[in-house]
Amino acid sequence: MKNNLKVVFLASELTPIAKVGGLGDVVGALPKALYELGINVSVFLPFYGCIDVKKYKIRKIKDGIKVVADSRIEKIGLWRTSLPDSKISAYLISHKYFSGKEIYYAGAKMANGKYEDSASDINRFVFFTKAALTALRVLKLRPDIIHCHDWHTALAPDLLKTENEKNDFFKKTKTVYTIHNLANQGIAAPVIIGFSGLDQNLPVIKADLENGDINMMVQGIMSADIINTVSPSYAQEILSHYKGAGLDQILLKRKNDLYGVVNGIDTDFYNPQTDKFIKSKYSIVNLNKKADNKIVLQKKLGLPIDKKIALIGLVSRLVWQKGIELVTDEFLKLNCQFVFLGTGDKKLEEGLKKLAEKYPDKFRAIIKFDEELSHLIYAGSDIFLMPSLFEPCGLGQMIAMRYGAVPVVRATGGLKDTVRQLSIKKADGFVFRKFESEALFAELKKALDIYYEKPKFWKQLMINGMKADFSWEKSAKEYLKIYKMALKK
Ligand code: ADP
């Protein structure tokens, strides 16, 4: 299928070339799925000092391209490679702003215990956005759609409007803005207007300036032709004061152009039939082999070995958003074993360690980041917990289902959109509503009762989850619809 649609991604991360988190995963995977739909897609990324030039066969294609920033002329280099295992071009922009090893300065500075230097990140990514637009003109690459992501490239729609006052190159280009994380908004002092060369008379700039600063995310929300976030429920939730992170009123103004598209997962990497991290491979035709992984996990962690006992897994960043504190001593009365893997908040880590000390036959807490162990937990668990307070999309529940671990999740954001509770056809999990320990306990108890007393029904829940479509192909088709809507703007 050919669409003749030309889409350019502008992003601060791209897995595996430069990844910090989920944003990189989306920018690394979605273009490949779009390409399969016949879309001509390419990605622009800063050329960070940490990027492995040899590994990714990055070649210089142009030098000395002039970009105006702060009324000065800066020169950038333009480099090119392909997204691994694809024909998709990734263009990298080199400049001294990106020559350091860190992708984000703010995070790096905080990690060293110094103050957060977010101001320089603002300059870096505004400059990147401007440079990418300049590079597009130099390459004579005129996209139908510029797809920008999170606050880092949110200024692209404003910059296009400013450019269009001077020349026609981007006159027909439309913009799509994806919010991956509403919590980081990129708030800048007004001097950013001069730095970026934005038209200060744009109504969205004037309105934003009223409270004394320029919020990158607000600009993206107000100026892009279409906006979306990473699940339909989260797209609804952020319109409320409670979950809008201060932007609910702004989002409400654009609610007719706001969509939710769930992320996919890498179904090759997360595949119990081929997973190199697990000993006993399995699928829906030989599901009995899944329990061998439970035994491997029990042995590895020194838990009593018992093929029949229900094993409850959790793999997560240990932060307040994830609802870890809902699991209390009371839960240890249940007939099951718990394996929790995660790092993060010291208080939450200590709480889990204490449970492990108190209940050595039932509870294990592994406080580290461990990809291999995470796969063994997905494969060895019967039940997977995700009791989040809020969750824009969430990947853990989808990975768990792919491995036949039945999720117990809270009804929020992407969890609500990806787990089918018992009342729904082809149910594949358990969903509770109130963010309370008792509610999670009751739902887990319900799951355990079915696990022990209705094994046939349980097997069906597992199979339904394993058959669910979490591929990027499905999400890419949704994005194609969004691009078509943007073109009509
Ligand atoms: P978030 O993006 O908020 O961290 P998600 O559920 O979207 O939550 O994604 C979490 C991803 O990180 C999953 O792939 C999960 O397996 C992985 N992960 C989280 N913590 C760990 C850990 N300690 N070790 C290994 N993988 C982890």
Short mmCIF file of C-alpha atoms and ligand atoms in Angstrom, two decimals:
data_model
loop_
_atom_site.label_atom_id
_atom_site.label_comp_id
_atom_site.label_asym_id
_atom_site.label_seq_id
_atom_site.Cartn_x
_atom_site.Cartn_y
_atom_site.Cartn_z
CA MET A 1 0.00 0.00 0.00
CA LYS A 2 1.42 3.38 -0.99
CA ASN A 3 0.29 6.56 0.67
CA ASN A 4 2.72 9.05 -0.87
CA LEU A 5 2.71 10.67 2.52
CA LYS A 6 5.96 12.23 3.67
CA VAL A 7 6.34 12.36 7.46
CA VAL A 8 9.30 13.74 9.41
CA PHE A 9 9.76 12.99 13.12
CA LEU A 10 11.61 15.54 15.26
CA ALA A 11 12.65 13.99 18.57
CA SER A 12 15.22 14.12 21.34
CA GLU A 13 15.54 10.30 21.64
CA LEU A 14 15.64 7.38 19.25
CA THR A 15 16.08 3.78 20.44
CA PRO A 16 18.61 2.18 20.09
CA ILE A 17 20.81 5.08 18.88
CA ALA A 18 20.09 7.41 21.82
CA LYS A 19 17.65 6.23 24.49
CA VAL A 20 16.71 7.41 27.94
CA GLY A 21 13.18 6.01 28.23
CA GLY A 22 9.85 5.29 26.60
CA LEU A 23 10.00 8.29 24.24
CA GLY A 24 13.01 6.71 22.53
CA ASP A 25 11.17 3.39 22.17
CA VAL A 26 8.23 5.02 20.41
CA VAL A 27 10.44 7.07 18.08
CA GLY A 28 12.49 3.94 17.30
CA ALA A 29 9.54 1.64 16.61
CA LEU A 30 6.67 3.72 15.20
CA PRO A 31 8.49 4.86 12.00
CA LYS A 32 9.14 1.23 11.06
CA ALA A 33 5.46 0.39 11.41
CA LEU A 34 4.53 3.52 9.42
CA TYR A 35 6.97 2.52 6.70
CA GLU A 36 5.18 -0.82 6.41
CA LEU A 37 2.00 1.15 5.70
CA GLY A 38 3.76 2.78 2.75
CA ILE A 39 4.57 6.08 4.45
CA ASN A 40 7.81 7.83 3.54
CA VAL A 41 9.14 8.58 7.03
CA SER A 42 12.41 9.93 8.37
CA VAL A 43 13.64 10.99 11.79
CA PHE A 44 15.74 13.96 12.97
CA LEU A 45 17.79 13.64 16.15
CA PRO A 46 20.57 15.68 17.79
CA PHE A 47 24.00 14.13 17.26
CA TYR A 48 24.89 13.58 20.93
CA GLY A 49 28.46 12.84 21.97
CA CYS A 50 27.33 9.48 23.38
CA ILE A 51 26.17 8.14 20.00
CA ASP A 52 28.27 5.31 18.61
CA VAL A 53 29.30 6.59 15.15
CA LYS A 54 30.86 3.30 13.99
CA LYS A 55 28.17 1.00 15.28
CA TYR A 56 25.43 2.91 13.52
CA LYS A 57 27.52 3.71 10.39
CA ILE A 58 26.83 7.42 10.62
CA ARG A 59 28.13 9.47 7.67
CA LYS A 60 28.43 13.20 7.20
CA ILE A 61 26.36 14.56 4.32
CA LYS A 62 26.74 18.32 4.75
CA ASP A 63 28.71 20.79 6.76
CA GLY A 64 28.52 24.48 7.60
CA ILE A 65 24.73 24.81 7.35
CA LYS A 66 23.83 28.19 8.81
CA VAL A 67 21.24 28.45 11.56
CA VAL A 68 20.34 31.74 13.22
CA ALA A 69 20.04 31.60 17.01
CA ASP A 70 19.98 34.58 19.32
CA SER A 71 20.58 36.74 16.20
CA ARG A 72 23.95 34.98 15.74
CA ILE A 73 24.86 32.66 12.91
CA GLU A 74 25.71 29.17 14.16
CA LYS A 75 26.94 26.38 11.89
CA ILE A 76 25.69 22.81 12.05
CA GLY A 77 26.71 19.54 10.44
CA LEU A 78 24.18 17.15 8.95
CA TRP A 79 24.77 13.42 9.23
CA ARG A 80 22.86 10.41 8.16
CA THR A 81 22.28 6.77 8.98
CA SER A 82 19.41 4.30 8.79
CA LEU A 83 17.30 3.10 11.65
CA PRO A 84 18.72 -0.36 12.44
CA ASP A 85 17.22 -3.12 10.24
CA SER A 86 15.29 -0.67 8.10
CA LYS A 87 15.46 1.68 5.13
CA ILE A 88 14.34 4.63 7.21
CA SER A 89 16.70 7.61 7.22
CA ALA A 90 17.77 9.08 10.52
CA TYR A 91 19.36 12.53 10.19
CA LEU A 92 21.59 13.74 12.97
CA ILE A 93 22.42 17.36 13.63
CA SER A 94 25.83 18.13 15.04
CA HIS A 95 26.64 21.27 16.97
CA LYS A 96 28.59 22.04 20.13
CA TYR A 97 25.31 22.00 22.08
CA PHE A 98 25.14 18.24 21.60
CA SER A 99 28.79 17.24 21.75
CA GLY A 100 28.61 16.27 25.45
CA LYS A 101 27.90 12.71 26.53
CA GLU A 102 24.53 13.48 28.10
CA ILE A 103 21.26 13.46 26.22
CA TYR A 104 19.64 15.72 28.82
CA TYR A 105 21.73 18.10 30.91
CA ALA A 106 19.04 18.54 33.54
CA GLY A 107 18.93 14.84 34.44
CA ALA A 108 22.71 14.55 34.33
CA LYS A 109 23.26 17.49 36.63
CA MET A 110 20.68 16.20 39.07
CA ALA A 111 22.31 12.78 39.10
CA ASN A 112 25.54 14.41 40.26
CA GLY A 113 23.70 16.10 43.07
CA LYS A 114 23.95 19.57 41.54
CA TYR A 115 21.07 21.88 40.69
CA GLU A 116 18.95 21.25 37.67
CA ASP A 117 20.25 23.15 34.67
CA SER A 118 17.08 22.99 32.64
CA ALA A 119 17.66 26.41 31.06
CA SER A 120 20.43 25.08 28.84
CA ASP A 121 18.28 22.12 27.80
CA ILE A 122 15.67 24.58 26.61
CA ASN A 123 18.24 26.37 24.45
CA ARG A 124 19.65 23.09 23.16
CA PHE A 125 16.33 21.65 22.04
CA VAL A 126 14.88 24.87 20.68
CA PHE A 127 18.08 25.19 18.68
CA PHE A 128 17.73 21.59 17.51
CA THR A 129 14.16 22.17 16.36
CA LYS A 130 15.22 25.25 14.41
CA ALA A 131 18.22 23.49 12.95
CA ALA A 132 16.10 20.52 11.84
CA LEU A 133 13.73 22.84 9.95
CA THR A 134 16.71 24.54 8.31
CA ALA A 135 18.17 21.14 7.36
CA LEU A 136 14.86 20.11 5.78
CA ARG A 137 15.04 23.14 3.51
CA VAL A 138 18.67 22.44 2.63
CA LEU A 139 17.75 18.83 1.79
CA LYS A 140 14.70 20.07 -0.15
CA LEU A 141 12.74 17.59 1.94
CA ARG A 142 9.30 19.10 2.15
CA PRO A 143 7.20 16.98 4.54
CA ASP A 144 3.43 16.69 4.48
CA ILE A 145 3.58 16.19 8.23
CA ILE A 146 6.08 17.22 10.88
CA HIS A 147 5.51 14.99 13.89
CA CYS A 148 7.02 16.45 17.05
CA HIS A 149 7.32 14.77 20.44
CA ASP A 150 7.20 16.03 24.04
CA TRP A 151 8.41 19.50 25.05
CA HIS A 152 11.79 19.24 23.31
CA THR A 153 10.46 19.76 19.79
CA ALA A 154 7.13 21.34 20.68
CA LEU A 155 8.14 24.70 19.24
CA ALA A 156 8.16 23.36 15.66
CA PRO A 157 4.57 24.45 14.85
CA ASP A 158 5.28 28.03 16.03
CA LEU A 159 8.56 28.10 14.12
CA LEU A 160 6.81 26.93 10.97
CA LYS A 161 4.24 29.70 11.31
CA THR A 162 7.04 32.24 11.70
CA GLU A 163 8.91 30.80 8.66
CA ASN A 164 5.76 30.82 6.56
CA GLU A 165 5.59 34.58 6.93
CA LYS A 166 8.90 34.77 5.04
CA ASN A 167 8.82 31.94 2.50
CA ASP A 168 6.59 29.24 1.10
CA PHE A 169 8.65 26.13 1.70
CA PHE A 170 6.54 24.75 4.57
CA LYS A 171 3.26 26.36 3.51
CA LYS A 172 1.54 23.03 3.00
CA THR A 173 3.22 21.21 5.90
CA LYS A 174 0.95 20.20 8.79
CA THR A 175 1.99 19.39 12.34
CA VAL A 176 1.18 16.61 14.80
CA TYR A 177 2.28 16.84 18.43
CA THR A 178 2.51 13.80 20.71
CA ILE A 179 2.56 14.18 24.49
CA HIS A 180 4.41 11.25 26.07
CA ASN A 181 4.79 12.75 29.51
CA LEU A 182 2.72 15.69 30.67
CA ALA A 183 4.92 16.12 33.72
CA ASN A 184 7.90 17.63 31.85
CA GLN A 185 6.78 20.77 30.07
CA GLY A 186 9.91 22.77 29.27
CA ILE A 187 9.32 26.14 30.89
CA ALA A 188 11.49 28.97 29.55
CA ALA A 189 12.18 32.59 30.39
CA PRO A 190 10.80 35.05 27.77
CA VAL A 191 14.30 35.54 26.30
CA ILE A 192 13.67 32.30 24.43
CA ILE A 193 11.53 34.30 22.00
CA GLY A 194 14.56 36.30 20.87
CA PHE A 195 16.79 33.24 20.94
CA SER A 196 14.49 31.25 18.68
CA GLY A 197 13.57 34.11 16.36
CA LEU A 198 9.88 33.41 16.90
CA ASP A 199 7.34 35.98 15.82
CA GLN A 200 6.47 37.55 19.17
CA ASN A 201 3.15 38.68 17.78
CA LEU A 202 1.84 35.14 17.40
CA PRO A 203 -1.32 35.06 19.53
CA VAL A 204 -0.21 31.85 21.25
CA ILE A 205 3.04 33.51 22.34
CA LYS A 206 1.26 36.59 23.67
CA ALA A 207 -1.21 34.46 25.62
CA ASP A 208 1.53 32.25 27.07
CA LEU A 209 3.61 35.26 28.12
CA GLU A 210 0.84 36.55 30.36
CA ASN A 211 2.13 34.52 33.30
CA GLY A 212 5.72 35.57 32.65
CA ASP A 213 7.18 32.58 30.85
CA ILE A 214 6.94 30.44 27.73
CA ASN A 215 5.88 26.84 28.21
CA MET A 216 7.08 24.65 25.33
CA MET A 217 4.37 22.06 25.85
CA VAL A 218 1.68 24.74 25.89
CA GLN A 219 3.02 26.00 22.55
CA GLY A 220 2.86 22.50 21.07
CA ILE A 221 -0.66 21.97 22.35
CA MET A 222 -1.92 25.33 21.14
CA SER A 223 -0.16 25.43 17.77
CA ALA A 224 -0.03 21.91 16.34
CA ASP A 225 -2.76 20.92 13.88
CA ILE A 226 -3.51 17.71 15.79
CA ILE A 227 -2.32 16.58 19.22
CA ASN A 228 -2.35 13.19 20.82
CA THR A 229 -1.20 11.31 23.86
CA VAL A 230 -0.36 7.65 24.38
CA SER A 231 -3.75 6.17 25.29
CA PRO A 232 -7.38 7.19 24.76
CA SER A 233 -8.21 7.13 28.48
CA TYR A 234 -5.21 9.27 29.39
CA ALA A 235 -6.23 11.71 26.63
CA GLN A 236 -9.56 12.08 28.48
CA GLU A 237 -8.11 12.13 31.99
CA ILE A 238 -5.70 15.01 31.34
CA LEU A 239 -8.68 17.25 30.63
CA SER A 240 -9.46 17.16 34.34
CA HIS A 241 -7.93 19.47 36.92
CA TYR A 242 -6.78 16.45 38.92
CA LYS A 243 -4.67 14.90 36.15
CA GLY A 244 -3.97 17.81 33.83
CA ALA A 245 -0.65 18.85 35.44
CA GLY A 246 -1.80 22.47 35.26
CA LEU A 247 -2.54 22.28 31.53
CA ASP A 248 -6.14 21.02 31.68
CA GLN A 249 -7.64 24.39 30.69
CA ILE A 250 -5.29 24.68 27.70
CA LEU A 251 -5.98 21.09 26.70
CA LEU A 252 -9.72 21.68 26.95
CA LYS A 253 -9.39 24.43 24.35
CA ARG A 254 -8.02 21.81 21.94
CA LYS A 255 -10.18 18.92 23.01
CA ASN A 256 -11.68 18.45 19.53
CA ASP A 257 -8.20 17.91 18.12
CA LEU A 258 -6.89 15.72 20.95
CA TYR A 259 -6.60 11.97 20.39
CA GLY A 260 -5.23 8.97 22.26
CA VAL A 261 -3.25 6.19 20.61
CA VAL A 262 -1.84 3.37 22.73
CA ASN A 263 1.80 2.48 22.26
CA GLY A 264 2.73 -0.94 20.94
CA ILE A 265 5.42 -3.26 22.28
CA ASP A 266 8.24 -4.93 20.40
CA THR A 267 6.58 -8.29 19.83
CA ASP A 268 9.84 -9.86 18.58
CA PHE A 269 11.83 -8.87 21.64
CA TYR A 270 9.02 -9.83 24.00
CA ASN A 271 8.15 -13.27 22.68
CA PRO A 272 7.94 -16.28 25.04
CA GLN A 273 8.54 -18.59 22.05
CA THR A 274 11.96 -17.16 21.21
CA ASP A 275 13.06 -15.15 24.28
CA LYS A 276 16.78 -15.72 24.78
CA PHE A 277 16.51 -14.77 28.46
CA ILE A 278 14.18 -17.63 29.39
CA LYS A 279 15.06 -21.30 29.57
CA SER A 280 11.72 -22.89 28.85
CA LYS A 281 10.17 -21.34 25.73
CA TYR A 282 6.43 -21.63 25.26
CA SER A 283 3.32 -20.44 23.46
CA ILE A 284 -0.42 -21.07 23.71
CA VAL A 285 0.02 -24.59 22.33
CA ASN A 286 2.37 -25.74 25.11
CA LEU A 287 1.39 -23.46 27.98
CA ASN A 288 2.31 -26.10 30.57
CA LYS A 289 5.97 -25.26 29.89
CA LYS A 290 5.48 -21.78 31.34
CA ALA A 291 5.58 -23.23 34.88
CA ASP A 292 9.16 -24.46 34.31
CA ASN A 293 10.16 -20.80 34.29
CA LYS A 294 8.43 -20.35 37.64
CA ILE A 295 10.67 -23.08 39.08
CA VAL A 296 13.79 -21.47 37.59
CA LEU A 297 12.73 -18.17 39.18
CA GLN A 298 11.98 -19.76 42.58
CA LYS A 299 15.36 -21.52 42.54
CA LYS A 300 17.21 -18.38 41.50
CA LEU A 301 15.65 -16.34 44.29
CA GLY A 302 15.65 -19.03 46.99
CA LEU A 303 11.88 -19.21 47.32
CA PRO A 304 10.24 -22.55 48.20
CA ILE A 305 9.93 -24.54 44.97
CA ASP A 306 6.31 -25.22 44.18
CA LYS A 307 4.92 -25.43 40.67
CA LYS A 308 1.34 -25.03 41.86
CA ILE A 309 1.54 -21.95 44.08
CA ALA A 310 0.54 -18.67 42.40
CA LEU A 311 3.49 -16.37 41.78
CA ILE A 312 2.77 -12.63 41.71
CA GLY A 313 5.27 -10.49 39.77
CA LEU A 314 5.92 -6.76 39.61
CA VAL A 315 8.53 -5.02 37.42
CA SER A 316 8.53 -1.27 37.78
CA ARG A 317 10.25 1.97 38.53
CA LEU A 318 9.64 2.40 42.25
CA VAL A 319 8.02 5.83 42.23
CA TRP A 320 4.84 7.25 43.80
CA GLN A 321 2.97 7.06 40.49
CA LYS A 322 3.13 3.25 40.49
CA GLY A 323 1.07 2.48 43.64
CA ILE A 324 3.71 0.22 45.21
CA GLU A 325 2.75 1.37 48.72
CA LEU A 326 -0.67 -0.28 48.32
CA VAL A 327 1.00 -3.65 48.97
CA THR A 328 1.07 -4.13 52.75
CA ASP A 329 1.71 -6.89 55.33
CA GLU A 330 -1.92 -7.92 54.92
CA PHE A 331 -1.11 -9.26 51.43
CA LEU A 332 1.27 -11.81 52.92
CA LYS A 333 -1.71 -13.68 54.35
CA LEU A 334 -2.63 -14.68 50.80
CA ASN A 335 -1.68 -18.09 49.46
CA CYS A 336 0.96 -17.00 46.95
CA GLN A 337 4.55 -15.85 46.46
CA PHE A 338 5.64 -12.33 45.47
CA VAL A 339 8.61 -11.27 43.34
CA PHE A 340 9.12 -7.51 42.94
CA LEU A 341 11.87 -6.04 40.71
CA GLY A 342 12.53 -2.31 40.62
CA THR A 343 14.58 0.70 41.64
CA GLY A 344 13.75 4.27 42.49
CA ASP A 345 12.49 6.02 45.59
CA LYS A 346 14.59 4.97 48.59
CA LYS A 347 11.58 4.85 50.91
CA LEU A 348 9.72 2.47 48.62
CA GLU A 349 12.84 0.36 48.18
CA GLU A 350 13.25 0.10 51.98
CA GLY A 351 9.59 -0.82 52.42
CA LEU A 352 9.92 -3.72 50.00
CA LYS A 353 13.19 -4.89 51.56
CA LYS A 354 11.48 -4.98 54.95
CA LEU A 355 8.64 -7.14 53.60
CA ALA A 356 11.24 -9.49 52.14
CA GLU A 357 13.05 -9.76 55.51
CA LYS A 358 9.82 -10.39 57.37
CA TYR A 359 8.40 -12.97 54.99
CA PRO A 360 11.38 -14.84 53.51
CA ASP A 361 9.24 -17.74 52.27
CA LYS A 362 6.81 -15.55 50.42
CA PHE A 363 8.31 -12.24 49.35
CA ARG A 364 11.39 -11.28 47.33
CA ALA A 365 12.45 -7.73 46.47
CA ILE A 366 15.24 -7.30 43.92
CA ILE A 367 16.31 -3.70 43.96
CA LYS A 368 18.07 -3.14 40.64
CA PHE A 369 17.50 -2.71 36.91
CA ASP A 370 17.85 -6.13 35.32
CA GLU A 371 16.50 -6.79 31.82
CA GLU A 372 17.14 -10.54 31.94
CA LEU A 373 15.47 -11.04 35.31
CA SER A 374 12.52 -8.95 34.17
CA HIS A 375 11.90 -11.39 31.32
CA LEU A 376 12.11 -14.33 33.73
CA ILE A 377 9.58 -12.62 36.00
CA TYR A 378 7.16 -12.03 33.10
CA ALA A 379 7.59 -15.69 32.05
CA GLY A 380 7.53 -17.17 35.56
CA SER A 381 4.63 -15.18 37.05
CA ASP A 382 0.99 -16.22 37.07
CA ILE A 383 -0.21 -12.74 37.98
CA PHE A 384 1.36 -9.33 37.25
CA LEU A 385 0.62 -6.27 39.39
CA MET A 386 0.30 -2.69 38.13
CA PRO A 387 -1.72 -0.72 40.70
CA SER A 388 -0.72 2.71 39.30
CA LEU A 389 -2.19 5.98 40.47
CA PHE A 390 -1.91 7.20 36.87
CA GLU A 391 -0.42 5.62 33.76
CA PRO A 392 -0.22 7.43 30.37
CA CYS A 393 0.12 4.10 28.55
CA GLY A 394 2.14 1.49 30.48
CA LEU A 395 4.11 -1.29 28.86
CA GLY A 396 4.48 -3.76 31.74
CA GLN A 397 0.87 -4.97 31.57
CA MET A 398 1.14 -5.62 27.82
CA ILE A 399 4.43 -7.48 28.17
CA ALA A 400 2.95 -9.55 31.03
CA MET A 401 -0.05 -10.55 28.92
CA ARG A 402 2.20 -11.58 26.07
CA TYR A 403 3.88 -13.98 28.52
CA GLY A 404 0.58 -15.30 29.92
CA ALA A 405 0.93 -13.52 33.27
CA VAL A 406 -2.58 -12.26 34.00
CA PRO A 407 -2.50 -8.57 35.00
CA VAL A 408 -4.18 -7.05 38.04
CA VAL A 409 -4.28 -3.31 37.32
CA ARG A 410 -5.95 -0.11 38.41
CA ALA A 411 -8.55 1.45 36.10
CA THR A 412 -6.45 4.38 34.89
CA GLY A 413 -5.02 5.66 31.58
CA GLY A 414 -3.51 3.05 29.30
CA LEU A 415 -4.12 0.26 31.84
CA LYS A 416 -7.83 0.77 31.39
CA ASP A 417 -7.45 0.70 27.61
CA THR A 418 -5.32 -2.44 27.33
CA VAL A 419 -6.66 -4.84 30.00
CA ARG A 420 -10.08 -6.41 29.45
CA GLN A 421 -11.73 -7.04 32.80
CA LEU A 422 -13.93 -10.05 33.56
CA SER A 423 -17.17 -8.40 32.46
CA ILE A 424 -15.77 -7.85 28.95
CA LYS A 425 -15.70 -10.40 26.13
CA LYS A 426 -12.31 -12.10 25.76
CA ALA A 427 -11.35 -10.94 29.26
CA ASP A 428 -7.64 -11.07 30.00
CA GLY A 429 -7.18 -9.43 33.38
CA PHE A 430 -8.47 -7.90 36.61
CA VAL A 431 -9.20 -4.22 37.04
CA PHE A 432 -9.92 -2.36 40.31
CA ARG A 433 -10.98 1.26 40.66
CA LYS A 434 -10.22 2.90 43.99
CA PHE A 435 -6.59 3.75 44.71
CA GLU A 436 -6.74 1.92 48.02
CA SER A 437 -4.93 -1.05 49.47
CA GLU A 438 -8.24 -2.81 50.24
CA ALA A 439 -9.40 -2.52 46.63
CA LEU A 440 -6.17 -4.01 45.28
CA PHE A 441 -6.30 -6.74 47.93
CA ALA A 442 -9.89 -7.68 47.02
CA GLU A 443 -9.06 -7.84 43.30
CA LEU A 444 -5.96 -9.92 43.88
CA LYS A 445 -7.94 -12.27 46.13
CA LYS A 446 -10.55 -12.62 43.37
CA ALA A 447 -7.80 -13.46 40.87
CA LEU A 448 -6.26 -16.03 43.22
CA ASP A 449 -9.61 -17.72 43.85
CA ILE A 450 -10.09 -18.20 40.12
CA TYR A 451 -6.49 -19.32 39.68
CA TYR A 452 -6.91 -22.12 42.26
CA GLU A 453 -10.55 -23.04 41.75
CA LYS A 454 -11.25 -22.56 38.05
CA PRO A 455 -8.06 -23.58 36.21
CA LYS A 456 -9.81 -23.91 32.85
CA PHE A 457 -11.17 -20.38 33.03
CA TRP A 458 -7.76 -19.18 34.18
CA LYS A 459 -6.13 -20.76 31.15
CA GLN A 460 -8.59 -18.92 28.92
CA LEU A 461 -7.67 -15.61 30.55
CA MET A 462 -4.01 -16.35 29.83
CA ILE A 463 -4.71 -17.29 26.21
CA ASN A 464 -6.86 -14.20 25.62
CA GLY A 465 -4.00 -11.99 26.83
CA MET A 466 -1.40 -13.87 24.79
CA LYS A 467 -3.53 -13.45 21.66
CA ALA A 468 -4.18 -9.73 22.16
CA ASP A 469 -2.71 -7.47 19.48
CA PHE A 470 -0.09 -5.18 21.02
CA SER A 471 1.83 -4.74 17.79
CA TRP A 472 2.97 -1.35 16.53
CA GLU A 473 1.13 -2.09 13.30
CA LYS A 474 -2.19 -1.42 15.01
CA SER A 475 -0.97 1.87 16.51
CA ALA A 476 0.60 2.96 13.21
CA LYS A 477 -2.79 2.65 11.51
CA GLU A 478 -4.20 5.00 14.16
CA TYR A 479 -1.38 7.48 13.53
CA LEU A 480 -2.09 7.32 9.80
CA LYS A 481 -5.68 8.39 10.53
CA ILE A 482 -4.33 11.27 12.63
CA TYR A 483 -2.00 12.38 9.82
CA LYS A 484 -4.92 12.36 7.40
CA MET A 485 -6.94 14.51 9.77
CA ALA A 486 -4.02 16.94 10.09
CA LEU A 487 -3.83 17.23 6.30
CA LYS A 488 -7.42 18.44 6.25
CA LYS A 489 -6.62 21.33 8.61
P1 ADP B 1 7.34 3.70 32.79
O1 ADP B 1 7.59 4.12 31.35
O2 ADP B 1 6.48 4.66 33.57
O3 ADP B 1 8.58 3.34 33.52
P2 ADP B 1 6.12 1.37 31.57
O4 ADP B 1 5.28 0.27 32.09
O5 ADP B 1 5.59 2.13 30.39
O6 ADP B 1 6.46 2.34 32.75
O7 ADP B 1 7.54 0.78 31.11
C1 ADP B 1 8.39 0.17 32.01
C2 ADP B 1 9.39 -0.66 31.23
O8 ADP B 1 10.61 -0.72 31.97
C3 ADP B 1 8.94 -2.11 31.07
O9 ADP B 1 9.51 -2.61 29.87
C4 ADP B 1 9.56 -2.80 32.28
O10 ADP B 1 9.78 -4.18 32.05
C5 ADP B 1 10.88 -2.06 32.36
N1 ADP B 1 11.44 -2.00 33.73
C6 ADP B 1 11.04 -1.20 34.75
N2 ADP B 1 11.80 -1.42 35.84
C7 ADP B 1 12.69 -2.37 35.52
C8 ADP B 1 13.76 -3.03 36.23
N3 ADP B 1 14.04 -2.74 37.49
N4 ADP B 1 14.47 -3.97 35.57
C9 ADP B 1 14.19 -4.27 34.26
N5 ADP B 1 13.22 -3.68 33.55
C10 ADP B 1 12.47 -2.75 34.16
#
